[in-house]
PDB file of C-alpha atoms and ligand atoms in Angstrom:
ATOM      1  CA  UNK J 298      28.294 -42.470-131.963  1.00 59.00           C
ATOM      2  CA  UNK J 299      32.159 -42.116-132.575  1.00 61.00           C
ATOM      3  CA  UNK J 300      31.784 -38.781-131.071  1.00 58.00           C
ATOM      4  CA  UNK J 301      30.943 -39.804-127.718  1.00 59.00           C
ATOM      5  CA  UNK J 302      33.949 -42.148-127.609  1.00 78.00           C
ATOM      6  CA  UNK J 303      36.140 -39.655-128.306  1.00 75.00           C
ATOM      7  CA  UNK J 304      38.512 -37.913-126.287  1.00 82.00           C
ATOM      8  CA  UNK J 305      41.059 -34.916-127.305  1.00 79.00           C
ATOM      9  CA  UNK J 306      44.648 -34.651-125.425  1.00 78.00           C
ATOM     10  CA  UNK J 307      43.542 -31.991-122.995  1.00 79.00           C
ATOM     11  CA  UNK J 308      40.725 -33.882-121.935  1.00 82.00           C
ATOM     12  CA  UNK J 309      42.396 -37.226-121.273  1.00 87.00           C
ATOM     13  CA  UNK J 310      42.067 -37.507-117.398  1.00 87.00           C
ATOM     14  CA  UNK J 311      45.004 -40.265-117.163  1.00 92.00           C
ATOM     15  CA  UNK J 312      48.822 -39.793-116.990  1.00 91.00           C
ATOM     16  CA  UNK J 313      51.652 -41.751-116.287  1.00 94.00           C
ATOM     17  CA  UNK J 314      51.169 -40.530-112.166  1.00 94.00           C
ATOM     18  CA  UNK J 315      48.571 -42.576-112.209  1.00 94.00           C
ATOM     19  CA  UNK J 316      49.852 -45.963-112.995  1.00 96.00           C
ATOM     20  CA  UNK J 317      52.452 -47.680-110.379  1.00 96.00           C
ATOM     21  CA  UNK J 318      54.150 -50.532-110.405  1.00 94.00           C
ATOM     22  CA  UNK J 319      55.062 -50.509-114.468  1.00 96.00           C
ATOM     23  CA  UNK J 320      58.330 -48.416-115.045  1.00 95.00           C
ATOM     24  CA  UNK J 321      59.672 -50.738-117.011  1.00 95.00           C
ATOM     25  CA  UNK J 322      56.446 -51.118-119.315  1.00 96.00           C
ATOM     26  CA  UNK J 323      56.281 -47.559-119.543  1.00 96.00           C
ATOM     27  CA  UNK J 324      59.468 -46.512-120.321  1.00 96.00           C
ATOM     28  CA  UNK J 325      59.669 -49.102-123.014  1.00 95.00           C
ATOM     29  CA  UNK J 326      56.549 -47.384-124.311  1.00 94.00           C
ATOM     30  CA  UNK J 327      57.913 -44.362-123.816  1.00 94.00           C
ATOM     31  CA  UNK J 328      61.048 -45.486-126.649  1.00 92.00           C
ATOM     32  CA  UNK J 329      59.275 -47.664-128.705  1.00 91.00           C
ATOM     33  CA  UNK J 330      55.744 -45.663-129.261  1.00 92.00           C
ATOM     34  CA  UNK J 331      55.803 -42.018-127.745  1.00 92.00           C
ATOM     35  CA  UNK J 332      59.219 -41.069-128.721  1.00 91.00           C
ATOM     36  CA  UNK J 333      58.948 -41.252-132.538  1.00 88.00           C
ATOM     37  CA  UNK J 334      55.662 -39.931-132.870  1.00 88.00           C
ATOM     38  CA  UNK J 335      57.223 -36.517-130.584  1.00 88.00           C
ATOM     39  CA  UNK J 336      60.269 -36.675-132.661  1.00 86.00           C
ATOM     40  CA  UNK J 337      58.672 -37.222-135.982  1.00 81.00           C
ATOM     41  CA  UNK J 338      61.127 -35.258-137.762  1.00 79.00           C
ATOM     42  CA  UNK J 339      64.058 -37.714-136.923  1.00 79.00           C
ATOM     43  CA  UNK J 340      61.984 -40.868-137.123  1.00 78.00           C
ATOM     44  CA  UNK J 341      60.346 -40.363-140.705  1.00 73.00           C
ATOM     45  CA  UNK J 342      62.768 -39.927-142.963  1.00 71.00           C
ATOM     46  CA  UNK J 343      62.690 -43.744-143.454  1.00 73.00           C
ATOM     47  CA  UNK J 344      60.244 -46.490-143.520  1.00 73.00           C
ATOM     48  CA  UNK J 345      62.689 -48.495-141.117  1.00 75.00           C
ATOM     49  CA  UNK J 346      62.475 -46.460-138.332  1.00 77.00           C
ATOM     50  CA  UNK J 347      58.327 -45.206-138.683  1.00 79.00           C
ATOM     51  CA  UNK J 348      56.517 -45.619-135.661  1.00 81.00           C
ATOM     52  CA  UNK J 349      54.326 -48.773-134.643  1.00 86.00           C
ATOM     53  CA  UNK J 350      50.892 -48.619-136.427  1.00 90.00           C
ATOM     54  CA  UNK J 351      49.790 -51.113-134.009  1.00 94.00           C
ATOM     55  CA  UNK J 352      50.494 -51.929-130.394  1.00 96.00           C
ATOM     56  CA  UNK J 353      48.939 -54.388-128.693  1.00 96.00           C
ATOM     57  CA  UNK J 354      48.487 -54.246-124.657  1.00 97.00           C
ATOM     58  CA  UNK J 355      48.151 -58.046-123.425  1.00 97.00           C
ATOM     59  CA  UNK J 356      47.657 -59.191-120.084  1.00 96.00           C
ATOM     60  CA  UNK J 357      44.866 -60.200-117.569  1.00 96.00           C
ATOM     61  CA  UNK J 358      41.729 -58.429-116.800  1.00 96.00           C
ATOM     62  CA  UNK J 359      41.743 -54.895-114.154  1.00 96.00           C
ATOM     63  CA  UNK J 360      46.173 -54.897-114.984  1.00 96.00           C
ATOM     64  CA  UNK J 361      45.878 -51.488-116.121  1.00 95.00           C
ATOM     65  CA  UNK J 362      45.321 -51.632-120.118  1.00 96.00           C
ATOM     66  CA  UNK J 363      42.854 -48.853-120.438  1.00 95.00           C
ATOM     67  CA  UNK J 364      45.126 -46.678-118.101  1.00 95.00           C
ATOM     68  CA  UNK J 365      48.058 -47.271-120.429  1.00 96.00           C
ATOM     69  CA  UNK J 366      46.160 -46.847-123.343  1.00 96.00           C
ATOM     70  CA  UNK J 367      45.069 -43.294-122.269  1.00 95.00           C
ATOM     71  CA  UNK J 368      48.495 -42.114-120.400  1.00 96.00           C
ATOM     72  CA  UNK J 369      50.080 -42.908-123.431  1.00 95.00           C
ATOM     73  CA  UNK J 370      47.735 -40.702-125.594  1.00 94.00           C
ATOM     74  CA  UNK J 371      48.175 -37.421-123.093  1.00 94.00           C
ATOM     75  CA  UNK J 372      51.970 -37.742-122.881  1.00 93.00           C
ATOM     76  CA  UNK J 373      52.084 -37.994-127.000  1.00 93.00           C
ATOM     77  CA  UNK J 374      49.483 -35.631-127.308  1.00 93.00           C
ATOM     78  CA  UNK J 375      47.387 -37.548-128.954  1.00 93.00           C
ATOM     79  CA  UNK J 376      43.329 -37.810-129.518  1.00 93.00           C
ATOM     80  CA  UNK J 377      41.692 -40.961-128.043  1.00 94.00           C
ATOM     81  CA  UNK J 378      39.282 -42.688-129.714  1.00 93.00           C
ATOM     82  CA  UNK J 379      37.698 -45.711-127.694  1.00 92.00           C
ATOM     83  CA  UNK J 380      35.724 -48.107-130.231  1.00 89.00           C
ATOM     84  CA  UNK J 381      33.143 -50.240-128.886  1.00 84.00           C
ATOM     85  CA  UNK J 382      33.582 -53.166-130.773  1.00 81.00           C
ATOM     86  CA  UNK J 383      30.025 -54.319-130.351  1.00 79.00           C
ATOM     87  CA  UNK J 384      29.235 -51.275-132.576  1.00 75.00           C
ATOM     88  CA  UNK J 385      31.495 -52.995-134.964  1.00 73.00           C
ATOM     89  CA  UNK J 386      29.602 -56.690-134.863  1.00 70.00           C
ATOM     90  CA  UNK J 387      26.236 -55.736-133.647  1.00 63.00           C
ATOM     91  CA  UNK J 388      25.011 -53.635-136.881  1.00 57.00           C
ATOM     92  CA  UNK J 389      23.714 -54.698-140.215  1.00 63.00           C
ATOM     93  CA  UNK J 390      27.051 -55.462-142.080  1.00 59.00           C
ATOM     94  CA  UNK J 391      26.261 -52.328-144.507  1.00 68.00           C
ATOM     95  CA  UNK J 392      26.114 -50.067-141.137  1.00 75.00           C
ATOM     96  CA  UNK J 393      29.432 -51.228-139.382  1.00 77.00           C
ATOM     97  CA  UNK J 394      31.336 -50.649-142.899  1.00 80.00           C
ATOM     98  CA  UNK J 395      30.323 -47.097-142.612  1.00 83.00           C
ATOM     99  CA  UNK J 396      31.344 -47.027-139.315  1.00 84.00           C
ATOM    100  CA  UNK J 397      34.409 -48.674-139.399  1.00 85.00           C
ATOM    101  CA  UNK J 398      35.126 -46.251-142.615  1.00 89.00           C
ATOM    102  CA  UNK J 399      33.914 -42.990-139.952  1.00 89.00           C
ATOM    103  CA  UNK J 400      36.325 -43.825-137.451  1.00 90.00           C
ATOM    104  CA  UNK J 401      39.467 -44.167-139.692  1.00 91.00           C
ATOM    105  CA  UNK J 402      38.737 -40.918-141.440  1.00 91.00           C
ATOM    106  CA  UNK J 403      37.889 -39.344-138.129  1.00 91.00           C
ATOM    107  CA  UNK J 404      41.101 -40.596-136.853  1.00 93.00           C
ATOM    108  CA  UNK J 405      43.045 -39.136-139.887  1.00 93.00           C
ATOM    109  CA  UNK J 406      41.753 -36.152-139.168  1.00 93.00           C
ATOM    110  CA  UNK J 407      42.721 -35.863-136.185  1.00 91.00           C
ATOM    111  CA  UNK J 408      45.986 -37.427-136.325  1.00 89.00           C
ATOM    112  CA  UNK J 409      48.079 -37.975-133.711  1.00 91.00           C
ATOM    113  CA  UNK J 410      45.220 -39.584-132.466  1.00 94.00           C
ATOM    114  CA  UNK J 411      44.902 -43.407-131.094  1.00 95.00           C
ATOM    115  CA  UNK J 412      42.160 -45.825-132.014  1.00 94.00           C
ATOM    116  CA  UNK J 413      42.024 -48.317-128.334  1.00 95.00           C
ATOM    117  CA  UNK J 414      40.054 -51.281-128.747  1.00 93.00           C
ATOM    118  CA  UNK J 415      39.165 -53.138-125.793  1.00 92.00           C
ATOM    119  CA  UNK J 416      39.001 -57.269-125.591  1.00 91.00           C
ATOM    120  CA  UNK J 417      40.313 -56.982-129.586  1.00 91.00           C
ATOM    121  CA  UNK J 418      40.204 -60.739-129.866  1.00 87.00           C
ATOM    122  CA  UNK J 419      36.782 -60.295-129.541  1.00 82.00           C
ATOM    123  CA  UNK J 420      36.153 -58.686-133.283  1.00 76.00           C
ATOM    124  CA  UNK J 421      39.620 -60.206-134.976  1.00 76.00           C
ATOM    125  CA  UNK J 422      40.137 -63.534-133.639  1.00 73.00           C
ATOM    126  CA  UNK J 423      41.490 -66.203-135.786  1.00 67.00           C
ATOM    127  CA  UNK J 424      39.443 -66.643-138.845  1.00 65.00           C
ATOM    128  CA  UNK J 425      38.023 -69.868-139.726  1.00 67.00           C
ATOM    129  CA  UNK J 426      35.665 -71.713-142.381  1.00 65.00           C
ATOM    130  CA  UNK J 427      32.502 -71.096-139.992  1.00 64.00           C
ATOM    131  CA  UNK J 428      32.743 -67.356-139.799  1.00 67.00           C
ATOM    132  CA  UNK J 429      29.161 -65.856-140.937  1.00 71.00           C
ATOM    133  CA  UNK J 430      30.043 -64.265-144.379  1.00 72.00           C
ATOM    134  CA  UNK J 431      29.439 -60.456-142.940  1.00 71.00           C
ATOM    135  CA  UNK J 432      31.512 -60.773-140.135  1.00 74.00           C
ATOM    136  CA  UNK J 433      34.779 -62.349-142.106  1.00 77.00           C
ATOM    137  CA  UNK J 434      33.696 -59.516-144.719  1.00 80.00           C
ATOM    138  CA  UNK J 435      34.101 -56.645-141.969  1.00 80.00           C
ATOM    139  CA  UNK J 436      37.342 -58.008-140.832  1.00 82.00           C
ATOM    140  CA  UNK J 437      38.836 -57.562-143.877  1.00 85.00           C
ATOM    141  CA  UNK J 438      37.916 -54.109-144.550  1.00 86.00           C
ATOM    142  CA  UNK J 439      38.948 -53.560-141.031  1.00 87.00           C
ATOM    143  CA  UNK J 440      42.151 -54.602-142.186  1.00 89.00           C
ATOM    144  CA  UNK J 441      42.760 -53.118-145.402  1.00 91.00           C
ATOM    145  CA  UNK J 442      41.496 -49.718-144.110  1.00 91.00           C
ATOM    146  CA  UNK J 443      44.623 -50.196-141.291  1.00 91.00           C
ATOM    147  CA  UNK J 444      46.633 -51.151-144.086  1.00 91.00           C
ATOM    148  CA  UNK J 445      45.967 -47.486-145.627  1.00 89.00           C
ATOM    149  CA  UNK J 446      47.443 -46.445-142.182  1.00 85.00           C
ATOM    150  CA  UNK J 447      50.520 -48.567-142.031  1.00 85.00           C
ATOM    151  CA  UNK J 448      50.914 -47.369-146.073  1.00 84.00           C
ATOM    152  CA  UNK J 449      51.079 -43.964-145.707  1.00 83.00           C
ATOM    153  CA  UNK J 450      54.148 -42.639-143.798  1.00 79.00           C
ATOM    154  CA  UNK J 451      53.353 -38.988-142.983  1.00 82.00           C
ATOM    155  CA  UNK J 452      49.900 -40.625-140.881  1.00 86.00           C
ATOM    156  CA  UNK J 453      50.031 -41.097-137.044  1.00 89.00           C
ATOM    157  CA  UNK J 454      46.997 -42.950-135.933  1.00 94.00           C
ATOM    158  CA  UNK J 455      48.241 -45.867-134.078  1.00 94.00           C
ATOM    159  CA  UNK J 456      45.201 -48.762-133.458  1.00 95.00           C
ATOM    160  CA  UNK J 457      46.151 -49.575-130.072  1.00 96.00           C
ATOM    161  CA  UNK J 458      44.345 -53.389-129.226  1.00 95.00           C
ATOM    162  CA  UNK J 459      44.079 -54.605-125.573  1.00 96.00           C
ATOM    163  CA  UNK J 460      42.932 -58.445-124.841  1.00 95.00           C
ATOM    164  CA  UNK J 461      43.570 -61.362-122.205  1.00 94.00           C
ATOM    165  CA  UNK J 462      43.349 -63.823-124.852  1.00 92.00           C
ATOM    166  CA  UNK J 463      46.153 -62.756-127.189  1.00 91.00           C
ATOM    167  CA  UNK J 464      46.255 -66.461-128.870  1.00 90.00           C
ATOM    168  CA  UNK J 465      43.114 -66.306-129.858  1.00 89.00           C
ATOM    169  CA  UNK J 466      44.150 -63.081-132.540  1.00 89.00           C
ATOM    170  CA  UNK J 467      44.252 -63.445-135.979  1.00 86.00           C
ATOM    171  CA  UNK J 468      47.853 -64.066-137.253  1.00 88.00           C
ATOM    172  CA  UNK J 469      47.288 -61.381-139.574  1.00 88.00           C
ATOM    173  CA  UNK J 470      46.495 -59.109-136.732  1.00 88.00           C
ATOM    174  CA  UNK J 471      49.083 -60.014-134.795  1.00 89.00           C
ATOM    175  CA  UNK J 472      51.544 -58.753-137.401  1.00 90.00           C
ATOM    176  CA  UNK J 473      49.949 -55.557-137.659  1.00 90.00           C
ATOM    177  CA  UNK J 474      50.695 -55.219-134.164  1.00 91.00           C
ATOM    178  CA  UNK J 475      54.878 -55.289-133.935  1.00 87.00           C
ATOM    179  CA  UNK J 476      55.128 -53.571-130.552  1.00 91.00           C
ATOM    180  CA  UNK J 477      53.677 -55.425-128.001  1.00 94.00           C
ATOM    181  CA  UNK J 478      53.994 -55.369-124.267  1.00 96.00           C
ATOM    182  CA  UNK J 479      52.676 -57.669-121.938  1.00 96.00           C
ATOM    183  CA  UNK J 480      50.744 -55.735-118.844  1.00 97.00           C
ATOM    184  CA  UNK J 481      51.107 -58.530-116.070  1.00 95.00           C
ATOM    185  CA  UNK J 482      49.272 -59.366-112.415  1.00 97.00           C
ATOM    186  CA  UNK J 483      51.335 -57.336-109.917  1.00 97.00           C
ATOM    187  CA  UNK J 484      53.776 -59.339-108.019  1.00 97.00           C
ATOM    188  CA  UNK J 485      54.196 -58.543-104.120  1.00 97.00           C
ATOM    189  CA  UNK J 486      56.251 -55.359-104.681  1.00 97.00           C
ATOM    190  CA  UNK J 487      53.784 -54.040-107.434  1.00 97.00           C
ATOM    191  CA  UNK J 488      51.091 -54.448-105.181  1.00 97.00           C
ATOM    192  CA  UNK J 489      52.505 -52.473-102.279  1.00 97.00           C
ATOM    193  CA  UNK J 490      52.929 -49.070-104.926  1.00 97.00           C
ATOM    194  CA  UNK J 491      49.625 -49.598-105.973  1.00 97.00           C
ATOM    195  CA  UNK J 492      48.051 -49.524-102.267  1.00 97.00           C
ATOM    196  CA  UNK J 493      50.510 -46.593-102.096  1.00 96.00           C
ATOM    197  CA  UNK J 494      49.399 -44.950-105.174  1.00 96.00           C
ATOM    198  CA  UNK J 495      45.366 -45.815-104.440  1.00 95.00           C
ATOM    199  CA  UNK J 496      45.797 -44.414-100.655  1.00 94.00           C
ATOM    200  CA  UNK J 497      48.167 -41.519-100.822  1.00 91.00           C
ATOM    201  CA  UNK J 498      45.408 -38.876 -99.655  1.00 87.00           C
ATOM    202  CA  UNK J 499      42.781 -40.498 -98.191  1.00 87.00           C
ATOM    203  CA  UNK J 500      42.701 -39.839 -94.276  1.00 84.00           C
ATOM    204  CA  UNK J 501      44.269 -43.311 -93.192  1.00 85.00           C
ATOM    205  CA  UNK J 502      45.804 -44.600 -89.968  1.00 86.00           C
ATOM    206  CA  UNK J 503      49.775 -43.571 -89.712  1.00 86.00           C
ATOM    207  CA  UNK J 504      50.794 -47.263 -89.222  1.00 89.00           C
ATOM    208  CA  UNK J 505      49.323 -49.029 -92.461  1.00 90.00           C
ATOM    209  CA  UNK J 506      51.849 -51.831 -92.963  1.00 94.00           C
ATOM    210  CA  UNK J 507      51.737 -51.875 -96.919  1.00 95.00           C
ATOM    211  CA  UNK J 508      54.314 -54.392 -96.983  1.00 96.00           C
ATOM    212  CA  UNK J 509      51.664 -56.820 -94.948  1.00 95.00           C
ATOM    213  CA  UNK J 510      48.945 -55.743 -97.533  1.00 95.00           C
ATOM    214  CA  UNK J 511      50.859 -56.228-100.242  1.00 96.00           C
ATOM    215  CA  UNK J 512      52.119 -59.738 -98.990  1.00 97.00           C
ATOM    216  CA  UNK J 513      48.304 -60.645 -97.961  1.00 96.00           C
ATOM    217  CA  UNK J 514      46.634 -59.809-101.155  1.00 96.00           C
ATOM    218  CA  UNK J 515      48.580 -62.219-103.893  1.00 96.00           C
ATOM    219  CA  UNK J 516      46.446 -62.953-106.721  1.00 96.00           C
ATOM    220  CA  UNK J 517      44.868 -59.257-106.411  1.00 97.00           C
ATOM    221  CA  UNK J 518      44.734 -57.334-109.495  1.00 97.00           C
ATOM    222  CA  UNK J 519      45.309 -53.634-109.668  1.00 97.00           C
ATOM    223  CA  UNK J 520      41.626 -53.441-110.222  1.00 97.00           C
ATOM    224  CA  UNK J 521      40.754 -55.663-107.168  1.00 97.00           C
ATOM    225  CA  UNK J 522      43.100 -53.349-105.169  1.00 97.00           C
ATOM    226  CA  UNK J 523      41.138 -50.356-105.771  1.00 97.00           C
ATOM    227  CA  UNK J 524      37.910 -52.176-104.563  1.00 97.00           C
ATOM    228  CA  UNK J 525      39.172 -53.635-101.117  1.00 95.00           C
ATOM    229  CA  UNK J 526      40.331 -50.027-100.780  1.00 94.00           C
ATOM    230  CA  UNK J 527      36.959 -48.428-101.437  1.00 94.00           C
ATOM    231  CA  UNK J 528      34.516 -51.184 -99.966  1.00 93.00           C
ATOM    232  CA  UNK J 529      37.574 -50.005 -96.480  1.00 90.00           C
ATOM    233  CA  UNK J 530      36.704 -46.940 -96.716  1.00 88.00           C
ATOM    234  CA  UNK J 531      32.618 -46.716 -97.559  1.00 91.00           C
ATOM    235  CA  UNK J 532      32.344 -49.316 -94.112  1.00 87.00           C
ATOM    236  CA  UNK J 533      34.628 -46.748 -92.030  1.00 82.00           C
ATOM    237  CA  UNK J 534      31.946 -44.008 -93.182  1.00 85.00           C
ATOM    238  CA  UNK J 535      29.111 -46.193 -93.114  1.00 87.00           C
ATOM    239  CA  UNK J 536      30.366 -46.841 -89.474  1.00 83.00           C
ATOM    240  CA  UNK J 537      31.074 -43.851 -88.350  1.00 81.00           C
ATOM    241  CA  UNK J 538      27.520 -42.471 -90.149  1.00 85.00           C
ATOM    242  CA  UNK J 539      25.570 -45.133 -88.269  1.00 87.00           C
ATOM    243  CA  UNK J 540      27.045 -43.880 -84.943  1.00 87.00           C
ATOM    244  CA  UNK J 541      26.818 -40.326 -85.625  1.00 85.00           C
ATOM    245  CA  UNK J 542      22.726 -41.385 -86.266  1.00 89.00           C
ATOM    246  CA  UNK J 543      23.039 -42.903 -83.084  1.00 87.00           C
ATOM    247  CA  UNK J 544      24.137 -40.190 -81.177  1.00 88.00           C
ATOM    248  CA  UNK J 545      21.924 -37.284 -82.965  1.00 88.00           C
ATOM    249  CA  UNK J 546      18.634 -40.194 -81.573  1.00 87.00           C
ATOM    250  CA  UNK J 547      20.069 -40.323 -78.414  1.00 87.00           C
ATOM    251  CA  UNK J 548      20.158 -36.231 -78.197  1.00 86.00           C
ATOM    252  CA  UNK J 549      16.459 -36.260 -79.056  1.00 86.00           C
ATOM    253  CA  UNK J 550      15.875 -39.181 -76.623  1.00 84.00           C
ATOM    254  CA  UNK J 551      17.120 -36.831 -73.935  1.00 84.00           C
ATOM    255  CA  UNK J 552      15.691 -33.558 -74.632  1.00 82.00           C
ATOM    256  CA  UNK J 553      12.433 -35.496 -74.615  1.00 79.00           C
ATOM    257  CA  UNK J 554      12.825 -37.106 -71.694  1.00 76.00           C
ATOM    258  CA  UNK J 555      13.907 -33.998 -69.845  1.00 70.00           C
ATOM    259  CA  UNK J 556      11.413 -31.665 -70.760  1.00 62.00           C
ATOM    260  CA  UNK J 557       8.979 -30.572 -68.457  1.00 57.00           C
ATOM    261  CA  UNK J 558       5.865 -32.436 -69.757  1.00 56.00           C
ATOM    262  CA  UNK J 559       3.243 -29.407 -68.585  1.00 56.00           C
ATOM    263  CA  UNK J 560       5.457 -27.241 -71.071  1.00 54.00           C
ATOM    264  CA  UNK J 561       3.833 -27.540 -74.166  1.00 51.00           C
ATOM    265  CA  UNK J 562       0.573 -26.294 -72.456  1.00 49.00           C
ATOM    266  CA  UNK J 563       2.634 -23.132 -71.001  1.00 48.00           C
ATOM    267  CA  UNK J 564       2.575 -20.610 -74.150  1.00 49.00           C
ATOM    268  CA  UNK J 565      -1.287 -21.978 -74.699  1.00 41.00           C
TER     269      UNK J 565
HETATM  270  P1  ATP V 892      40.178 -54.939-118.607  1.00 53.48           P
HETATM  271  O1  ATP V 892      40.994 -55.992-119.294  1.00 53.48           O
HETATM  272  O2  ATP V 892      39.145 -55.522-117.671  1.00 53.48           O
HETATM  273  O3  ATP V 892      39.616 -53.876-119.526  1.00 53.48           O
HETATM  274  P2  ATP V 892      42.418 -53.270-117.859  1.00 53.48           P
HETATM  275  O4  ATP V 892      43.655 -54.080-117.855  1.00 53.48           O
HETATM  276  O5  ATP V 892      42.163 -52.373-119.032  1.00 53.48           O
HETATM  277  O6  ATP V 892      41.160 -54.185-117.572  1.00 53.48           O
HETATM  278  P3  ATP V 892      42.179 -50.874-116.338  1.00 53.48           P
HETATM  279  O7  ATP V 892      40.773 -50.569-116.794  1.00 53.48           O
HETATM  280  O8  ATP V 892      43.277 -50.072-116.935  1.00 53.48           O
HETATM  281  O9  ATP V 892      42.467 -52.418-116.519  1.00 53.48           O
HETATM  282  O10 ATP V 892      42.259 -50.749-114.743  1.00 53.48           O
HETATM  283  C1  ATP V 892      41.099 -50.830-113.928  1.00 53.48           C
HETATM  284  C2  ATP V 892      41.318 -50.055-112.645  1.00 53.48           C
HETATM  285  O11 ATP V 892      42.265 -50.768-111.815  1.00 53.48           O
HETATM  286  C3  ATP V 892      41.933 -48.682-112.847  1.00 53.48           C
HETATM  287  O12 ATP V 892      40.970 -47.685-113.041  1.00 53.48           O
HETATM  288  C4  ATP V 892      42.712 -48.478-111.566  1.00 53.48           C
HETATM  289  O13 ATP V 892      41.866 -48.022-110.533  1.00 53.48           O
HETATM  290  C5  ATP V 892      43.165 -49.882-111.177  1.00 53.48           C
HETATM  291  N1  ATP V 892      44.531 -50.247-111.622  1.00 53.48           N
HETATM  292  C6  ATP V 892      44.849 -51.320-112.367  1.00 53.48           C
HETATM  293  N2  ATP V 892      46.190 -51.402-112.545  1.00 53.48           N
HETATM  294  C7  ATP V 892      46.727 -50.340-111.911  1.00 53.48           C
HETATM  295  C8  ATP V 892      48.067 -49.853-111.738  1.00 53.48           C
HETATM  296  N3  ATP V 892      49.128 -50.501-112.234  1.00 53.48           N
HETATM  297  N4  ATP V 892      48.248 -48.720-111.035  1.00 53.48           N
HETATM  298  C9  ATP V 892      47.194 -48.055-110.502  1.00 53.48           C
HETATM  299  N5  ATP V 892      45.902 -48.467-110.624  1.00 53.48           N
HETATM  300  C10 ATP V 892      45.669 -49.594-111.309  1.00 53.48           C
END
């Protein structure tokens, strides 16, 4: 199962080209997360300056999490592991303890390697009095298996959490998590690079006004971009397919209607 969630550094189909609109983000990243784990030598000599065992990607949904996530992983070199949390809270409490314990070890082994965990909230929200017994059980070997992690100076796994509700994480959590970096909705001038970046080779008309898209589309996430730009493009083909049916009919239509009708008797 862990397996096919896994992804090693050569493999990992995102970098930072990718991604527009965030320089700042990333090259805060880049300093805070990357750097130490590529200069390893200089960073861990003391516990002060280790890197982050835990970042934690807020912001709303579509922003361009996952795309961090994994662009940070290729420029570190770094396996990516991507756990499904429902494998964590769907299984018999006995089955997600192994699996929780197989992904940690996996990830040790193949350190640098980050563990992403989509909508994180979701598994390690606040904990209160009504949690069912397995699942308040599970976070807390969750936590002291991270806590091996965060111990043990010569590791590099980083757990890397994403979530729009980043209230709604467990204190405990949160402080497991010291770097974190908010991943916002594009404002106007974000919006234009990512038109920019979604349509820089697709055959489109020379005089796209991106500023007018950009200033047209407020409220648009990265994510919602990308689909006004496909659902464009699959109704120019769909046009330009329906015509191109149109014309081959209207080929047949004539040959038909031209043909000498006593021909097909000829060769008989
Ligand atoms: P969710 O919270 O729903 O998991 P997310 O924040 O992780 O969303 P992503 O999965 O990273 O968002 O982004 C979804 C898609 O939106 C990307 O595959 C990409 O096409 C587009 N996208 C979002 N933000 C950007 C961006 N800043 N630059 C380029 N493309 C973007």
């Amino acid at each position: 199962i862990i397996a096919s969630q896994l992804v090693v550094p050569d493999e990992i189909n995102v970098n930072w080209k990718d991604i527009a609109g965030l320089d700042n983000l990333i090259r805060e990243l880049r300093e805070t997360v990357i750097l130490p784990i590529q200069k390893r030598e200089l960073f861990a000599d003391s516990r002060l300056t280790q890197p982050p065992k835990g970042v934690l990607l807020h912001g709303p949904p579509g922003c361009g999490k996952t795309l961090i996530a994994k662009a940070t992983a290729k420029e570190a070199n770094m396996s990516f592991i991507n756990l499904d949390v429902s494998l964590l809270t769907d299984k018999w409490y006995g089955e997600t303890q192994k699996l929780a314990s197989a992904v940690f070890s996996l990830a040790v082994k193949l350190q640098p390697c980050i563990v992403f965990i989509d909508e994180i909230e979701s598994f390690l929200r606040t904990r209160t009095a009504h949690d069912h017994e397995a699942t308040a059980m599970m976070k807390t070997q969750f936590m002291s298996l991270w806590d091996g992690l965060i111990t043990d100076p010569s590791c590099t796994v980083i757990i890397m959490g994403a979530t729009n509700r980043p209230q709604d994480l467990d204190k405990a959590i949160q402080r497991r998590m010291p770097a974190t970096f908010h991943v916002p909705m594009p404002n106007e001038f974000q919006r234009e690079r990512i038109l920019q970046l979604i349509l820089h080779e697709e055959p489109i008309a020379s005089d796209i006004d991106y500023k007018k898209l950009a200033a047209t589309s407020e409220g648009f996430s990265g994510s919602d971009l990308h689909e006004v730009c496909r659902q464009a493009a699959v109704y120019r083909v769909r046009d330009y397919a329906r015509e191109d049916l149109a014309r081959e009919q209207e080929s047949i239509d004539n040959k038909s209607n031209c043909s000498d009708p006593d021909e097909q008797y000829t060769d008989a």
